[in-house]
Short mmCIF file of C-alpha atoms and ligand atoms in Angstrom, two decimals:
data_model
loop_
_atom_site.label_atom_id
_atom_site.label_comp_id
_atom_site.label_asym_id
_atom_site.label_seq_id
_atom_site.Cartn_x
_atom_site.Cartn_y
_atom_site.Cartn_z
CA MET A 1 103.96 72.10 85.32
CA THR A 2 103.22 71.54 89.02
CA THR A 3 106.13 71.97 91.41
CA VAL A 4 106.05 70.18 94.72
CA CYS A 5 107.20 72.55 97.44
CA THR A 6 107.12 72.24 101.17
CA CYS A 7 104.45 74.35 102.82
CA GLU A 8 105.28 75.03 106.45
CA LEU A 9 104.74 77.59 109.19
CA ALA A 10 107.06 80.56 108.79
CA ARG A 11 109.92 81.27 111.18
CA ARG A 12 110.88 84.62 112.65
CA SER A 13 113.85 84.66 110.27
CA ASP A 14 111.43 84.65 107.27
CA ALA A 15 109.80 87.97 108.24
CA GLU A 16 112.21 90.14 106.28
CA ALA A 17 111.92 88.07 103.09
CA ILE A 18 108.11 88.03 103.33
CA SER A 19 108.10 91.79 103.85
CA ASN A 20 110.43 92.36 100.87
CA MET A 21 108.44 90.13 98.55
CA SER A 22 105.16 91.78 99.63
CA ARG A 23 106.61 95.20 98.85
CA TRP A 24 107.26 94.49 95.19
CA LEU A 25 104.75 91.72 94.49
CA ILE A 26 101.66 93.06 96.26
CA GLU A 27 102.19 96.68 97.32
CA ALA A 28 103.93 97.99 94.20
CA GLY A 29 103.22 101.72 93.84
CA LEU A 30 101.89 102.00 97.41
CA THR A 31 103.54 103.00 100.65
CA PRO A 32 104.72 99.65 102.05
CA THR A 33 102.66 98.55 105.04
CA TRP A 34 103.85 94.95 105.32
CA VAL A 35 107.00 95.90 107.17
CA PRO A 36 108.90 93.08 108.98
CA GLU A 37 107.40 94.14 112.35
CA ARG A 38 103.89 93.63 111.01
CA VAL A 39 104.80 90.15 109.73
CA LEU A 40 106.38 89.37 113.11
CA TRP A 41 103.19 90.53 114.82
CA HIS A 42 101.21 87.94 112.82
CA LEU A 43 103.82 85.30 113.64
CA ARG A 44 103.18 85.92 117.33
CA ASP A 45 99.39 86.28 116.99
CA ARG A 46 97.57 83.04 117.90
CA GLU A 47 94.70 83.94 115.54
CA SER A 48 97.01 84.22 112.50
CA THR A 49 98.81 81.70 110.35
CA VAL A 50 101.94 82.74 108.49
CA LEU A 51 102.81 80.14 105.91
CA VAL A 52 105.75 79.79 103.54
CA ALA A 53 106.46 77.56 100.55
CA ARG A 54 110.05 76.44 100.18
CA ASP A 55 111.86 74.69 97.39
CA GLN A 56 114.73 73.11 99.31
CA THR A 57 115.82 76.12 101.36
CA THR A 58 114.58 78.85 98.99
CA LEU A 59 111.47 80.75 100.03
CA VAL A 60 109.28 80.77 96.90
CA GLY A 61 105.89 81.76 98.31
CA PHE A 62 104.10 83.01 101.40
CA ALA A 63 100.64 83.62 102.80
CA ILE A 64 99.12 85.20 105.89
CA MET A 65 95.63 84.33 107.08
CA GLN A 66 93.91 85.78 110.12
CA PHE A 67 91.12 83.85 111.84
CA LEU A 68 88.28 86.08 113.03
CA ASP A 69 85.10 85.15 114.96
CA THR A 70 83.03 83.80 112.08
CA SER A 71 85.38 84.00 109.11
CA ALA A 72 89.01 84.02 108.10
CA HIS A 73 90.70 86.82 106.20
CA LEU A 74 93.45 86.13 103.69
CA ASN A 75 95.78 89.10 104.18
CA LEU A 76 98.61 88.17 101.85
CA LEU A 77 99.45 85.56 99.24
CA GLY A 78 102.42 85.76 96.90
CA VAL A 79 104.63 83.53 94.79
CA MET A 80 108.04 84.45 93.42
CA PRO A 81 107.49 85.49 89.74
CA SER A 82 109.89 82.88 88.33
CA ARG A 83 107.84 80.19 90.10
CA GLN A 84 104.34 81.44 89.33
CA ARG A 85 101.94 79.24 87.43
CA SER A 86 103.45 76.06 88.85
CA GLY A 87 100.80 75.31 91.46
CA ILE A 88 102.47 76.93 94.48
CA GLY A 89 99.69 79.48 95.10
CA ARG A 90 97.15 76.66 94.90
CA GLN A 91 99.18 74.59 97.41
CA LEU A 92 99.42 77.48 99.88
CA LEU A 93 95.72 78.28 99.66
CA HIS A 94 94.72 74.61 100.01
CA TRP A 95 96.86 74.34 103.16
CA LEU A 96 95.13 77.38 104.70
CA GLU A 97 91.67 76.23 103.66
CA THR A 98 92.28 72.81 105.21
CA SER A 99 93.35 74.39 108.48
CA ALA A 100 90.30 76.73 108.37
CA ILE A 101 87.98 73.73 107.98
CA THR A 102 89.76 72.00 110.88
CA ALA A 103 89.18 75.15 112.97
CA GLY A 104 85.49 75.15 112.00
CA THR A 105 85.85 78.41 110.06
CA PHE A 106 84.26 78.00 106.67
CA LEU A 107 83.97 81.52 105.29
CA ILE A 108 87.16 82.92 103.73
CA LYS A 109 87.32 86.57 102.64
CA LEU A 110 89.99 88.59 100.87
CA GLU A 111 90.58 91.79 98.92
CA VAL A 112 92.54 92.10 95.73
CA ARG A 113 93.40 95.12 93.63
CA GLU A 114 90.74 95.75 91.03
CA THR A 115 93.43 95.89 88.32
CA ASN A 116 95.09 92.63 89.41
CA PHE A 117 93.35 90.47 86.83
CA ALA A 118 95.82 87.57 87.19
CA ALA A 119 95.06 87.23 90.91
CA ARG A 120 91.31 87.65 90.32
CA ARG A 121 91.48 84.77 87.81
CA PHE A 122 93.56 82.71 90.26
CA TYR A 123 91.01 83.17 93.08
CA ALA A 124 88.10 82.51 90.70
CA SER A 125 89.80 79.24 89.69
CA MET A 126 90.01 78.39 93.40
CA GLY A 127 86.25 78.80 93.86
CA TYR A 128 86.16 82.40 95.14
CA GLY A 129 83.36 84.69 94.01
CA GLU A 130 83.47 88.47 93.68
CA ILE A 131 81.10 90.03 96.20
CA GLY A 132 81.77 93.74 95.80
CA THR A 133 84.12 96.62 95.19
CA VAL A 134 85.67 98.82 97.87
CA LYS A 135 86.56 102.27 96.51
CA GLY A 136 89.98 103.59 97.55
CA TYR A 137 90.71 100.55 99.72
CA TYR A 138 94.42 100.76 98.92
CA GLN A 139 95.60 104.05 100.43
CA ALA A 140 92.89 105.92 98.49
CA ARG A 141 94.84 105.11 95.31
CA ASP A 142 93.37 101.81 94.16
CA ASN A 143 90.04 100.09 94.47
CA ALA A 144 89.70 96.58 95.81
CA VAL A 145 87.51 93.73 94.70
CA ARG A 146 86.28 91.76 97.69
CA MET A 147 86.06 88.01 97.17
CA SER A 148 84.88 85.16 99.33
CA ARG A 149 84.44 81.43 99.42
CA ASP A 150 82.22 79.36 101.68
CA LEU A 151 84.16 76.15 102.25
CA ALA A 152 81.00 74.43 103.49
CA VAL A 153 79.63 74.61 99.94
CA ALA A 154 81.22 72.40 97.30
CA SER A 155 82.54 74.48 94.38
C1 COA B 201 98.14 85.20 92.34
C2 COA B 201 99.30 84.22 92.62
C3 COA B 201 99.48 84.08 94.13
C4 COA B 201 98.94 82.85 92.01
O1 COA B 201 99.95 81.93 92.39
P1 COA B 201 100.51 80.85 91.36
O2 COA B 201 101.39 79.92 92.11
O3 COA B 201 101.10 81.55 90.20
O4 COA B 201 99.16 80.13 90.89
P2 COA B 201 98.98 78.58 90.53
O5 COA B 201 100.09 78.13 89.66
O6 COA B 201 98.73 77.80 91.78
O7 COA B 201 97.63 78.66 89.66
C5 COA B 201 96.45 77.93 89.95
C6 COA B 201 95.41 78.29 88.90
O8 COA B 201 95.04 79.67 89.03
C7 COA B 201 94.81 80.24 87.71
N1 COA B 201 95.82 81.26 87.46
C8 COA B 201 96.95 81.51 88.15
N2 COA B 201 97.63 82.56 87.62
C9 COA B 201 96.90 82.96 86.56
C10 COA B 201 97.07 83.98 85.59
N3 COA B 201 98.16 84.80 85.60
N4 COA B 201 96.15 84.14 84.63
C11 COA B 201 95.06 83.32 84.59
N5 COA B 201 94.84 82.32 85.48
C12 COA B 201 95.75 82.16 86.45
C13 COA B 201 94.95 79.08 86.73
O9 COA B 201 93.67 78.48 86.60
C14 COA B 201 95.90 78.16 87.48
O10 COA B 201 95.79 76.82 87.07
P3 COA B 201 96.59 76.31 85.74
O11 COA B 201 97.98 76.88 85.82
O12 COA B 201 96.54 74.82 85.88
O13 COA B 201 95.84 76.86 84.58
C15 COA B 201 100.62 84.72 91.94
O14 COA B 201 100.37 84.99 90.59
C16 COA B 201 101.24 85.96 92.60
O15 COA B 201 102.02 85.84 93.54
N6 COA B 201 100.91 87.16 92.07
C17 COA B 201 101.48 88.40 92.61
C18 COA B 201 100.98 88.70 94.01
C19 COA B 201 99.47 88.77 94.05
O16 COA B 201 98.83 89.31 93.17
N7 COA B 201 98.88 88.20 95.13
C20 COA B 201 97.43 88.12 95.28
C21 COA B 201 96.87 89.34 95.89
S1 COA B 201 97.28 89.45 97.63
#
């Protein structure tokens, strides 16, 4: 079932919740690197977009994308487990892709843990292709699969 949430730019007051959710959703088993200060840095950075999905006032998802010279890098994307598989991840990614197209940045890149098959299937369903493996990308403990999508090419 698809849930309609509000996707909007994050506020400074969301940094702690984004950091907490990243710790257990994305960095489980690793030394946390997405500390609130790092999220706040991206909130201040003009080349980054920090996005949240809210259901009423509850933060149910988040994403951070950084715009580089010729591509954009999706740093984080997460949805609260109880709300997964209801279209929120798709909504967040569509929002970021639309803003990338508006900015004239068509190539989106990301890394995902090699063992994170759910996320790999999610990105594949969103038109992302696997372009390689990076050994030890996650603190020399886990490999990453690098994925990308060229938004100028219809999927
Ligand atoms: C990956 C993640 C962001 C997907 O968000 P989501 O809101 O659950 O995904 P959606 O409901 O928008 O799914 C869109 C499509 O992706 C695919 N998909 C999503 N989760 C899937 C899963 N667990 N298994 C297979 N396909 C999946 C499906 O095709 C789905 O469409 P459908 O439900 O109509 O079949 C979410 O599972 C998550 O937060 N995981 C933990 C954090 C993480 O791994 N982040 C990514 C790495 S940074």
